[in-house]
C-alpha atoms as an extended CHARMM CRD file, in Angstrom:
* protein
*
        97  EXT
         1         1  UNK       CA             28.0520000000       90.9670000000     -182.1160000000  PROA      1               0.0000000000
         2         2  UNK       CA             26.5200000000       92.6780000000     -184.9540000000  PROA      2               0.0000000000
         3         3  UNK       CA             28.0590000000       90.4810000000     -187.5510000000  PROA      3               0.0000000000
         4         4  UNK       CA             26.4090000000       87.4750000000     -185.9940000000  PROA      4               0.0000000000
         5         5  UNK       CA             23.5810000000       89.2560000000     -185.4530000000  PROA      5               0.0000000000
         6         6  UNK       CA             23.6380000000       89.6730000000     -189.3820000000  PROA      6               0.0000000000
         7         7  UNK       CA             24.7000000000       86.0560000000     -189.9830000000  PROA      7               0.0000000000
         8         8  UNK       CA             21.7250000000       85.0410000000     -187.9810000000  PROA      8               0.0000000000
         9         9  UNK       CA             19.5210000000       86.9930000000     -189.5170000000  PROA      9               0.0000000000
        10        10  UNK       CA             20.5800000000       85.7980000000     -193.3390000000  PROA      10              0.0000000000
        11        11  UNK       CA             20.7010000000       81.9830000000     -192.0290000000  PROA      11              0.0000000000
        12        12  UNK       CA             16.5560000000       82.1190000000     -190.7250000000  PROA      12              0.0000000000
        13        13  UNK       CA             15.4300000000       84.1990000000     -193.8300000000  PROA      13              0.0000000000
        14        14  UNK       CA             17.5100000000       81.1670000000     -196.1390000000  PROA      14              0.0000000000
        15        15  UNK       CA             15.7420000000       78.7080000000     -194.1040000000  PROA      15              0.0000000000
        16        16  UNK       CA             12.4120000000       80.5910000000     -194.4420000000  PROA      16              0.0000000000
        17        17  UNK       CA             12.0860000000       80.6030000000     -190.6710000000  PROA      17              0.0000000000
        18        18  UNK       CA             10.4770000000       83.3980000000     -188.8640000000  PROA      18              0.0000000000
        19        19  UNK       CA             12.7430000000       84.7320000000     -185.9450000000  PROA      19              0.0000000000
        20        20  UNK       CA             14.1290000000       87.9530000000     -183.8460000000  PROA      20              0.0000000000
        21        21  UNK       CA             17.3410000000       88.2790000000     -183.5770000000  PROA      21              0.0000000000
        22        22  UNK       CA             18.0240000000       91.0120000000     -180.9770000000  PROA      22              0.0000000000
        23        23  UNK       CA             21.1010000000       92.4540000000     -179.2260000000  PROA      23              0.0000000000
        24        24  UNK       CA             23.6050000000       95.1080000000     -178.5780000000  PROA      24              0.0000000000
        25        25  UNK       CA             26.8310000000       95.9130000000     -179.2490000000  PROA      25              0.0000000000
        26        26  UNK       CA             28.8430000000       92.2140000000     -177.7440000000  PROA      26              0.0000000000
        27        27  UNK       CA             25.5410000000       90.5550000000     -176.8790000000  PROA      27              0.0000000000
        28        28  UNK       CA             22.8110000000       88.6680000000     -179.1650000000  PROA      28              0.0000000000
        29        29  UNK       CA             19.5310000000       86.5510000000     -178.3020000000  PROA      29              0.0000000000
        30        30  UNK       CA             16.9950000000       84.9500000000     -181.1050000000  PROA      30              0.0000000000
        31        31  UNK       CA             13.2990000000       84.6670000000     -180.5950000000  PROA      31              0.0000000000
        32        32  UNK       CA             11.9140000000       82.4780000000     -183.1340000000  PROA      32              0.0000000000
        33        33  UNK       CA              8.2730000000       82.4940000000     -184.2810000000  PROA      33              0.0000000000
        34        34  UNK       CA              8.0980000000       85.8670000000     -184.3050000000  PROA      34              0.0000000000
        35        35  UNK       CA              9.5970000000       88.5970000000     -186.9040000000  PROA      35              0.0000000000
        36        36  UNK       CA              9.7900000000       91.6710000000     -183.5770000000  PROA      36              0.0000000000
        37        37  UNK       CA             10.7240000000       91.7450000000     -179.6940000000  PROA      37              0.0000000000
        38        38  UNK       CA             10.6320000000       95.0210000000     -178.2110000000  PROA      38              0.0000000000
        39        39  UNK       CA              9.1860000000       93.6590000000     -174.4390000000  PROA      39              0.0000000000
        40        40  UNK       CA              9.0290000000       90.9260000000     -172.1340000000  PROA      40              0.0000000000
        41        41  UNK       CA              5.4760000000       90.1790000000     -173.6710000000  PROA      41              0.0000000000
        42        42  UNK       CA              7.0800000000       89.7460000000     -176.6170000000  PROA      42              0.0000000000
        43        43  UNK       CA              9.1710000000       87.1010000000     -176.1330000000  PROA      43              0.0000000000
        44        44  UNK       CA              6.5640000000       85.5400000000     -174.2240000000  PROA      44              0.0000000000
        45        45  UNK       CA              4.6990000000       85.6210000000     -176.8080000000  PROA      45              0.0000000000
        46        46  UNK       CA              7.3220000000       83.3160000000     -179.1270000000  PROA      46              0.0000000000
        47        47  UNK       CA              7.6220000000       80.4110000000     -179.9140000000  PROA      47              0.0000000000
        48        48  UNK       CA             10.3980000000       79.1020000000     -176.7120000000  PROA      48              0.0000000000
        49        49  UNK       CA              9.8810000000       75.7320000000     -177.4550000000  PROA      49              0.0000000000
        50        50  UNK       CA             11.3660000000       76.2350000000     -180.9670000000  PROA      50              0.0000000000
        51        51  UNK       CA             13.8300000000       78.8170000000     -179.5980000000  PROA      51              0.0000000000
        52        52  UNK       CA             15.3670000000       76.6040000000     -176.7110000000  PROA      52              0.0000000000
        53        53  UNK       CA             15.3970000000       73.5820000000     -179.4940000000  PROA      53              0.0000000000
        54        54  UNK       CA             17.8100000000       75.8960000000     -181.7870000000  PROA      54              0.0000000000
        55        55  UNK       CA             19.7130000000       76.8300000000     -178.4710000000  PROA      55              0.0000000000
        56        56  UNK       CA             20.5940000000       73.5710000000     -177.2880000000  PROA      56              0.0000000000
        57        57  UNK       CA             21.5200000000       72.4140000000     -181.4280000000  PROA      57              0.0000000000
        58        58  UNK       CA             23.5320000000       75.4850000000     -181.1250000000  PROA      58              0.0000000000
        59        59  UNK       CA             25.0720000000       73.7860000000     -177.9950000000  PROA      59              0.0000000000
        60        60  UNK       CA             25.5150000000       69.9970000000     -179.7240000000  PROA      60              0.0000000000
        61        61  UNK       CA             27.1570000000       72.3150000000     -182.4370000000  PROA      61              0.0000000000
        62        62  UNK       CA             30.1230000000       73.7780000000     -180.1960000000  PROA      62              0.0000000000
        63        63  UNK       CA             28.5380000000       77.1120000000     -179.5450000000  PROA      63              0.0000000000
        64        64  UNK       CA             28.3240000000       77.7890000000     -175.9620000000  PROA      64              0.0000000000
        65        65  UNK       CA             25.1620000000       79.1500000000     -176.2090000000  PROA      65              0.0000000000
        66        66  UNK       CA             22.3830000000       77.6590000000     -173.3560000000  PROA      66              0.0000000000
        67        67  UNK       CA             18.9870000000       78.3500000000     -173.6010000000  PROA      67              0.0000000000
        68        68  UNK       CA             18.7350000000       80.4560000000     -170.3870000000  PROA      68              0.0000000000
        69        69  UNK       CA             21.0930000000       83.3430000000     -171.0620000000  PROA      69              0.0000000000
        70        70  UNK       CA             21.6760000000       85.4940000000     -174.4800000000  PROA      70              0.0000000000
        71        71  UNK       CA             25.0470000000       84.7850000000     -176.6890000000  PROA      71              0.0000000000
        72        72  UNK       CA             27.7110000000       87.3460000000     -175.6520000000  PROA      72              0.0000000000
        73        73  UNK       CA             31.3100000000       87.8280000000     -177.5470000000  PROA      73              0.0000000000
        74        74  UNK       CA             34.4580000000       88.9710000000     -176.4430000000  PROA      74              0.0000000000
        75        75  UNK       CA             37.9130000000       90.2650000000     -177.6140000000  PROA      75              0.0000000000
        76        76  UNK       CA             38.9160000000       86.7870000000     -177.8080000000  PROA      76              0.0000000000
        77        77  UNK       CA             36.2970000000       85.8750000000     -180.2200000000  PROA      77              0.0000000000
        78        78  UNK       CA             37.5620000000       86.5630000000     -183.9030000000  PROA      78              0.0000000000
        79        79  UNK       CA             35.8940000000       86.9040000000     -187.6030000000  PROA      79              0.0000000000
        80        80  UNK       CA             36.5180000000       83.1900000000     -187.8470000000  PROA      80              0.0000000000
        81        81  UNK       CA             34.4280000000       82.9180000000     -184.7930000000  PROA      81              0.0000000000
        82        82  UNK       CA             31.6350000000       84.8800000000     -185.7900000000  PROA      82              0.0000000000
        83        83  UNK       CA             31.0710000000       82.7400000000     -189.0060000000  PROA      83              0.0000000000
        84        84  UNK       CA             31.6220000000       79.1460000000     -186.8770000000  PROA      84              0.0000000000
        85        85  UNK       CA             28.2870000000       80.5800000000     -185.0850000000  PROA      85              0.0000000000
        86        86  UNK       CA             26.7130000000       81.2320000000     -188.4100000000  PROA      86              0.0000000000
        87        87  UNK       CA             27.6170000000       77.8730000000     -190.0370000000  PROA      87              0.0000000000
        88        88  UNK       CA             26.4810000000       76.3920000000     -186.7660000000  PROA      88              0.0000000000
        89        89  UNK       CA             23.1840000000       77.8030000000     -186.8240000000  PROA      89              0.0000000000
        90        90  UNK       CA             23.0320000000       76.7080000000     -190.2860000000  PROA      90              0.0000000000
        91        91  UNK       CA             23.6120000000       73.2130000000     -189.4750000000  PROA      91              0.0000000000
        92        92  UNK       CA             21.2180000000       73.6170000000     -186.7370000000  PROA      92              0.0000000000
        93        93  UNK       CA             17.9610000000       74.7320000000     -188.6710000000  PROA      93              0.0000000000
        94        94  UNK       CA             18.7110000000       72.3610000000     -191.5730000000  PROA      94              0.0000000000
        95        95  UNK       CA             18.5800000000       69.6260000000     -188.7590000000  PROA      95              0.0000000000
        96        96  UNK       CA             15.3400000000       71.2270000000     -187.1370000000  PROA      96              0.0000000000
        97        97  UNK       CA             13.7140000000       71.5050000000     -190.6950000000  PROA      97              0.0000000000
């Protein structure tokens, strides 16, 4: 989790968009328009149009990742995994630029 987390991170800050990326341990969730979620008011306060257009280019890309629950891993998910999400989101904000 917390090397996608990181991967996410670096891929908005390349693409000079402003997002959240949030989790724990096996689970992860972006908030775009915004550089800090701590509360429900928070993401509220977001930009969800943005963030459920990422989600479902996440979802064109492969990455089973809908915009109505957070991205979780598991011990079937690998290294190789974690950077497929990261290239994915990659694709997906160079598409959304």
């Amino acid at each position: 989790g917390e090397t996608i987390r990181d991967g996410l991170r670096a891929a908005f800050d390349a693409a000079g968009v402003h997002a959240a990326v949030t989790g724990c341990r096996s689970i992860f969730q972006v908030h775009l328009g915004t550089d800090r979620v701590a509360n429900r008011r928070d993401v509220i306060r977001s930009d969800t149009q943005a963030t459920r257009a990422f989600l479902l280019g996440m979802v064109a890309e492969g990455v089973l990742w809908p915009p109505i629950h957070p991205g979780v891993t598991s011990a079937a998910h690998s290294a190789e995994s974690a950077a497929a999400v990261v290239a994915a989101a990659e694709r997906v904000l160079q598409r959304l630029a």
